[in-house]
Coordinates of C-alpha atoms and ligand atoms in Angstrom, one line a residue:
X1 CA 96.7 -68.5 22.2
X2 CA 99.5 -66.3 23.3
X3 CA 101.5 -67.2 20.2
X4 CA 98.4 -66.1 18.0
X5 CA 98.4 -62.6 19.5
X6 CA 102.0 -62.3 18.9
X7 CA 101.7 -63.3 15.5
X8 CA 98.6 -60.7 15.2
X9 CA 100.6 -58.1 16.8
X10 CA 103.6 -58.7 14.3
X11 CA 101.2 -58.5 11.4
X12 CA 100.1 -55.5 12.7
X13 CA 103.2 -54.2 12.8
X14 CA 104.3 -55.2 9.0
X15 CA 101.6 -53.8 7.6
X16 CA 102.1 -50.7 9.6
X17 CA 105.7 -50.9 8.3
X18 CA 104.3 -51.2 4.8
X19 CA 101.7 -48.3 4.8
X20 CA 104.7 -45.6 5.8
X21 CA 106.5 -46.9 2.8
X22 CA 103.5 -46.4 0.6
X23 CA 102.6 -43.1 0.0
X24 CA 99.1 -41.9 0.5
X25 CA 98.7 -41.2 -3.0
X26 CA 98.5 -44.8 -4.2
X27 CA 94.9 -44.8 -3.5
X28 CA 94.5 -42.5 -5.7
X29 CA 96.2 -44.7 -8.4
X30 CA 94.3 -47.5 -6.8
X31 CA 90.7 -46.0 -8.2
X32 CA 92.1 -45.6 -12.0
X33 CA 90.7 -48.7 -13.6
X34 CA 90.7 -50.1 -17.5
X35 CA 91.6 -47.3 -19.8
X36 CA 92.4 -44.9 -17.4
X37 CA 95.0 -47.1 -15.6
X38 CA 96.2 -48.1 -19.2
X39 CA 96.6 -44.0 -19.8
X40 CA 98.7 -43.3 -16.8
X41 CA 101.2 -46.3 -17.8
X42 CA 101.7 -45.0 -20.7
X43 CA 102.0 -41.1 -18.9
X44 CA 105.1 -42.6 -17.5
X45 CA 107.0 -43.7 -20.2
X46 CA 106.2 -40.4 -22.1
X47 CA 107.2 -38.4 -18.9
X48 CA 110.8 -39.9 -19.7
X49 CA 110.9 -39.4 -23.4
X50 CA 107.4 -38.7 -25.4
X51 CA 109.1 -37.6 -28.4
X52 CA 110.5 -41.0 -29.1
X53 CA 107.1 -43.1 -27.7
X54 CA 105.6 -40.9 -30.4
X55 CA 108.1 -41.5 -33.2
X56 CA 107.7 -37.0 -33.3
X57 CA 110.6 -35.6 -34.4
X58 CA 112.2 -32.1 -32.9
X59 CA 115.9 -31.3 -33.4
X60 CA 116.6 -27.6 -32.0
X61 CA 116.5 -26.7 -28.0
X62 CA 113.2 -26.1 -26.6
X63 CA 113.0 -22.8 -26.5
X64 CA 112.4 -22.4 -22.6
X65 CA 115.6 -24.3 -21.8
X66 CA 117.5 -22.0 -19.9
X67 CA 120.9 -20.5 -21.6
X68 CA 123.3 -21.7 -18.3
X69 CA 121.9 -24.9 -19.5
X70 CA 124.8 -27.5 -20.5
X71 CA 122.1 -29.3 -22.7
X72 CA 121.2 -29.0 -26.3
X73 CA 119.0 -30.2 -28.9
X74 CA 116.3 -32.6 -28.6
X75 CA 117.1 -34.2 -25.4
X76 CA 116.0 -30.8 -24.1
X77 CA 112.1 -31.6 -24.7
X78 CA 112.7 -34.6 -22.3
X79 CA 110.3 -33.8 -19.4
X80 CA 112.9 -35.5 -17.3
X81 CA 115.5 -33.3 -18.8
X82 CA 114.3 -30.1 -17.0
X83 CA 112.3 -31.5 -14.1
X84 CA 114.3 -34.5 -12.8
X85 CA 113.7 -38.3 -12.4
X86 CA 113.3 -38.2 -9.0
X87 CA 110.5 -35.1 -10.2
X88 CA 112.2 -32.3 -8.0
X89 CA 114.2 -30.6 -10.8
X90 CA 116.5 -28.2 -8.7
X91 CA 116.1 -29.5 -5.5
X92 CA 116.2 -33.3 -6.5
X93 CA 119.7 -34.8 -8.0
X94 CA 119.8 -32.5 -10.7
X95 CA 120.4 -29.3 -8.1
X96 CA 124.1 -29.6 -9.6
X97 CA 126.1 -30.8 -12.3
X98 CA 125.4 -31.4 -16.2
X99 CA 121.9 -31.4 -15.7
X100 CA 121.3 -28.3 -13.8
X101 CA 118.7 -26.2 -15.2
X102 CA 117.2 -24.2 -11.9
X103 CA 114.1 -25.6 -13.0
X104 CA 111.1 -26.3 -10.4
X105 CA 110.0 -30.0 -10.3
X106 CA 106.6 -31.1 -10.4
X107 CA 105.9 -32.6 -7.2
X108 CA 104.1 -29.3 -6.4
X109 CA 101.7 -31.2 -9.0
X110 CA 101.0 -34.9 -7.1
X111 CA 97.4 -35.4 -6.5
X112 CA 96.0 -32.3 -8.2
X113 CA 93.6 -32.4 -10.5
X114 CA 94.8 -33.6 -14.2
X115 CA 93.3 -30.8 -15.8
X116 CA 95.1 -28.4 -14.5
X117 CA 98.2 -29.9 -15.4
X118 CA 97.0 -29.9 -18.9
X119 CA 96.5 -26.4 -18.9
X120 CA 100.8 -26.1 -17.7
X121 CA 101.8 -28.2 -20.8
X122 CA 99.8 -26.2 -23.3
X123 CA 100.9 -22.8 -22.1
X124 CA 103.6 -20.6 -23.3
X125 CA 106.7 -22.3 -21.8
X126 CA 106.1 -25.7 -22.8
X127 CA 103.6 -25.2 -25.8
X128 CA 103.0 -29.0 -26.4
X129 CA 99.7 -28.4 -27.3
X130 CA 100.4 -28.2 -30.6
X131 CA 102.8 -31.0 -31.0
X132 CA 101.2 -33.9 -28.6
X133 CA 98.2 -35.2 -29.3
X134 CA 95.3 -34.9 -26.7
X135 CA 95.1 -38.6 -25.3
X136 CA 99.2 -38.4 -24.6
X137 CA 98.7 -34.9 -22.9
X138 CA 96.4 -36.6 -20.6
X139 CA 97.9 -39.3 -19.8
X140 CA 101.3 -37.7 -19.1
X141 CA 98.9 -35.1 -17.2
X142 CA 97.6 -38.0 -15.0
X143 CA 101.3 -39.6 -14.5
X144 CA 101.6 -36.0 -13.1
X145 CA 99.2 -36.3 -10.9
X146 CA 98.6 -39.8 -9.6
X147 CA 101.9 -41.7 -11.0
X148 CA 105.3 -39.5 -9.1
X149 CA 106.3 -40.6 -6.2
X150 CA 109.0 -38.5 -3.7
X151 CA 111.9 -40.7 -4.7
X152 CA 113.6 -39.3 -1.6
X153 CA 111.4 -41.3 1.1
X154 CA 113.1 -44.6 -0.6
X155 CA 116.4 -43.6 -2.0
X156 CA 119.3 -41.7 -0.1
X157 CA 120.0 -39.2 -2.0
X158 CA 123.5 -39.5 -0.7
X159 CA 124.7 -43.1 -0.6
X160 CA 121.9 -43.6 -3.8
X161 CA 120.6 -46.8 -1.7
X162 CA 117.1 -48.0 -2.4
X163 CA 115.6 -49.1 0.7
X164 CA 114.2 -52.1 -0.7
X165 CA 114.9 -55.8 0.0
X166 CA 117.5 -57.4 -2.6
X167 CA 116.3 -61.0 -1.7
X168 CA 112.4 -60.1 -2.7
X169 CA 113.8 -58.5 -5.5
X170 CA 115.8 -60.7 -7.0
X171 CA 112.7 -63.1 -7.6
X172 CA 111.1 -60.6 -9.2
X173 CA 114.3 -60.2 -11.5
X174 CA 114.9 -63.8 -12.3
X175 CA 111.5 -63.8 -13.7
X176 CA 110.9 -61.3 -15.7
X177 CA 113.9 -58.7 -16.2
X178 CA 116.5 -61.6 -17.4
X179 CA 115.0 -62.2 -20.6
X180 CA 116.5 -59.3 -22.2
X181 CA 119.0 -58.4 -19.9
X182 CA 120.4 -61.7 -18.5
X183 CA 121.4 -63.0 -14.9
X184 CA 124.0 -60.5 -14.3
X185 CA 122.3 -57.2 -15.9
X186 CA 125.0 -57.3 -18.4
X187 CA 123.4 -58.4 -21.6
X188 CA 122.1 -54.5 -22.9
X189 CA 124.9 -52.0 -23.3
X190 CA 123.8 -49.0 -22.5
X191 CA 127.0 -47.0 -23.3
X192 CA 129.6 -47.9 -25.9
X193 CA 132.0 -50.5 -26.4
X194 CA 134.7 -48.5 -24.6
X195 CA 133.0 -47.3 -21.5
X196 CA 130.3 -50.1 -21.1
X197 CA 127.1 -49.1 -18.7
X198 CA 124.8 -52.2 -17.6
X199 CA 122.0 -52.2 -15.2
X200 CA 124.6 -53.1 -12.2
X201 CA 126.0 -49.3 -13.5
X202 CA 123.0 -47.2 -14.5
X203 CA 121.3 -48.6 -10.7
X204 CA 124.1 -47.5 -8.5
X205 CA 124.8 -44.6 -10.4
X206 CA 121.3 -43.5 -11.4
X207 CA 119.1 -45.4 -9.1
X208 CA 116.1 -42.4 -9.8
X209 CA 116.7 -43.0 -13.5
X210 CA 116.1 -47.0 -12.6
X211 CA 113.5 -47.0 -10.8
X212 CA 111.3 -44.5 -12.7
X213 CA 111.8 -47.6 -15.7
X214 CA 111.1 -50.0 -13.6
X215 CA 107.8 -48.3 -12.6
X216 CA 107.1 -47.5 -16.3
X217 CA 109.1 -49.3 -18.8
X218 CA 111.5 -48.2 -21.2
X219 CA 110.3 -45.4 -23.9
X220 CA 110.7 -47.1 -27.7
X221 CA 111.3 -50.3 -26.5
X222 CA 109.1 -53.7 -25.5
X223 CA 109.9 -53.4 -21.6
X224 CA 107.5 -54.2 -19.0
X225 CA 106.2 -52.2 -16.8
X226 CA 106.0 -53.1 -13.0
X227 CA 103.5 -50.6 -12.2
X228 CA 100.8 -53.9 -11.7
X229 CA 103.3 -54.6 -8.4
X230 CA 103.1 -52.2 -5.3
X231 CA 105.8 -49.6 -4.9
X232 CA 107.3 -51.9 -2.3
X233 CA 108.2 -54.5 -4.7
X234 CA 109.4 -52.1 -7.0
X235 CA 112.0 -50.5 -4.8
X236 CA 113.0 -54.3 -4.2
X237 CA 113.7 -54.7 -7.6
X238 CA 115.9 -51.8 -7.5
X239 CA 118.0 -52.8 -4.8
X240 CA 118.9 -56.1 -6.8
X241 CA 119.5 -54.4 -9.5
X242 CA 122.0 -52.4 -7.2
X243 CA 123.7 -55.4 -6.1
X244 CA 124.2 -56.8 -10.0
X245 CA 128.5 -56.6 -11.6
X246 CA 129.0 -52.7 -12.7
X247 CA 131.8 -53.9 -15.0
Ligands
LIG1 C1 112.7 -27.0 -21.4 C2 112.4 -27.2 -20.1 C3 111.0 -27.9 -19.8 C4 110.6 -29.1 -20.2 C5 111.2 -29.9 -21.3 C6 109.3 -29.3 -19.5 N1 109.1 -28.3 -18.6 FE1 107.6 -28.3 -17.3 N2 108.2 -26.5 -16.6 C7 109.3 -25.8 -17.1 C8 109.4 -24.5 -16.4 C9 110.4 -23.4 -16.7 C10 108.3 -24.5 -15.5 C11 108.1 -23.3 -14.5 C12 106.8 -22.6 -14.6 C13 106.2 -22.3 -15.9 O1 106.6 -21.3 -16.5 O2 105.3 -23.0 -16.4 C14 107.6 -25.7 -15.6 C15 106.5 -26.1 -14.8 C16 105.9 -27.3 -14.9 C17 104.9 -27.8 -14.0 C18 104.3 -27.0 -12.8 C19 105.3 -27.0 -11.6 C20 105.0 -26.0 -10.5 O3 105.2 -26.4 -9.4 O4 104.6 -24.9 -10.9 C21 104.5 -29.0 -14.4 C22 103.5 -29.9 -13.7 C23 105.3 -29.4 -15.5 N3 106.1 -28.3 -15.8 C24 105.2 -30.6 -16.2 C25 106.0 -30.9 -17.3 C26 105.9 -32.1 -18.1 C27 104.9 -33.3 -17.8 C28 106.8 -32.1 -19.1 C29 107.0 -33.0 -20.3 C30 105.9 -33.3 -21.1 C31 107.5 -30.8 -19.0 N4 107.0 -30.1 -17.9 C32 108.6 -30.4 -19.8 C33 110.2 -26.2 -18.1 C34 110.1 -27.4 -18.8
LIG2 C1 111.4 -57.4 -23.5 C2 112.7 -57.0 -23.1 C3 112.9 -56.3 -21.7 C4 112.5 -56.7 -20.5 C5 111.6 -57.9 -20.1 C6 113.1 -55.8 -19.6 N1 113.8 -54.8 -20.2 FE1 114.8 -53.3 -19.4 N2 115.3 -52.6 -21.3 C7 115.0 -53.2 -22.5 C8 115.5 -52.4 -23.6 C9 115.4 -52.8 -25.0 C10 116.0 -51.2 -23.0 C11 116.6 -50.0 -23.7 C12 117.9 -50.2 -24.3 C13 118.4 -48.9 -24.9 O1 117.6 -48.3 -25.7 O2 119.5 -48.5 -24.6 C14 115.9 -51.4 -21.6 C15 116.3 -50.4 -20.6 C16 116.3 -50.6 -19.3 C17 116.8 -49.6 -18.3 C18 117.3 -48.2 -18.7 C19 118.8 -48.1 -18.6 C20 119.3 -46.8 -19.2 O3 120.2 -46.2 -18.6 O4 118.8 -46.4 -20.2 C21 116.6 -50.1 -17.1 C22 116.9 -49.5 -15.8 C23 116.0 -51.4 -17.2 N3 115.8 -51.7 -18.6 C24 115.7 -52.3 -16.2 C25 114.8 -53.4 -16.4 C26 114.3 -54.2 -15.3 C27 114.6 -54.0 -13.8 C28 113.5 -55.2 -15.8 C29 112.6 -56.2 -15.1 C30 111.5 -55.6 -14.4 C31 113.5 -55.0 -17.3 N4 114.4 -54.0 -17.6 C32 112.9 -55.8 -18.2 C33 114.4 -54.5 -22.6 C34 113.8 -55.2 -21.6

């Protein structure tokens, strides 16, 4: 008996342990179903480049990029270009160096109502009413509201750590992620042949970046998308991918 109310006082505590690392949001996420579910998956992966998901094509800088902006040309139009992957623009991991813009990010934005942001990507500083179509501007608007997460409650923004557990995540990995990018990470390039980036680089260096793909995929490409798994897992994954060869 004494050992069952140990054991139910443990479980209590793990799942205790697992709703502070869930953010209350979730449920939110929880209650999109069928094609609304399928429209926020898809939010993500246009968040990090909807010009290329699209197949649209847009060559000069957007026109509300700001001038002390080191950017140029299309990569400009990337939502993740001005507002972050960690969705904090300048107080996230772009609050300095090449990607500095002094842009707001759009956490301001989790768990409002999708309409409204609708409204912020058709008005005059994004104008994308014009050049995505309605369904896309929905579901990016509902990635917006239901799909960001604060990055900085699992990462240190210092040491660029996931919290996760590399164990868990390597089971994940072995089963999915290593049909395109092999045991070791190392089988995409994601550089050049001179200064080679794998997943063991792009993860310590970018883990934001890394884990905003593994939550949605990878825009223009047949990825997967591990937003089926709870965030839990997904930070797991990360921290494998973290412990995978860099060079
Ligand atoms: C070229 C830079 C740029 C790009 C690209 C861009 N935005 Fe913005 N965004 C801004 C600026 C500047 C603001 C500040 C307020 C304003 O004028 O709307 C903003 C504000 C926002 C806000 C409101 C944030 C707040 O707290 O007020 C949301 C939400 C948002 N953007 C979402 C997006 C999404 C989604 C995309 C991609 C489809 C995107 N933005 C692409 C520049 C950009
Ligand atoms: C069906 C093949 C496929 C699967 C499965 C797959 N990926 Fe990818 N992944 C790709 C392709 C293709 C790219 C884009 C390569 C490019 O365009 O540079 C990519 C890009 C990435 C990137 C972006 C790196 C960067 O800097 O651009 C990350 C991170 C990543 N994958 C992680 C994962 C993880 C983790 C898993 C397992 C959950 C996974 N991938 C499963 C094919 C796949």
């Amino acid at each position: 008996m004494k050992k069952n109310k140990q054991l139910s006082a443990f479980l209590i505590g793990l799942a205790l342990l697992f709703a502070s690392v869930i953010p209350a949001h979730a449920e939110e996420l929880d209650k999109l179903t069928g094609k609304k579910f399928a429209q926020l998956a898809r939010g993500g992966v246009l968040y990090d480049n909807w010009f290329e998901e699209l197949g649209v094509k847009v060559d000069k800088t957007h026109p509300s990029y700001p001038s002390a902006g080191k950017e140029k040309g299309s990569v400009t139009w990337r939502c993740k270009e001005c507002h972050g992957w960690d969705y904090k623009g300048k107080s996230g991991a772009y609050s300095s160096g090449s990607h500095y813009t002094g842009i707001v990010g759009i956490r301001a934005y989790a768990n409002q109502a999708p309409e409204e942001v609708m409204k912020i990507l058709k008005n005059d500083t994004h104008s994308f009413g014009s050049m995505i179509p309605e369904d896309s501007l929905e579901a990016l608007a509902l990635f917006v509201a239901y799909g960001q997460t604060d990055m900085d409650l699992y990462i240190d923004r210092a040491s660029k750590k996931s919290i996760g557990d590399p164990v868990n995540g390597g089971r994940i990995f072995l089963a999915t992620c290593i049909k395109c990018h092999n045991e070791d990470g190392k089988a995409i390039n994601f550089k050049d042949e001179k200064n080679p980036e794998y997943l063991g680089t792009v993860a310590k260096k970018n883990p934001w970046e890394t884990l905003h793909n593994i939550r949605w995929g990878h825009p223009g490409s047949q990825m997967i998308s591990l937003l089926f798994l709870g965030l839990k897992e997904q930070l797991d994954v990360l921290a494998f991918c973290q412990t995978l060869p860099e060079k």
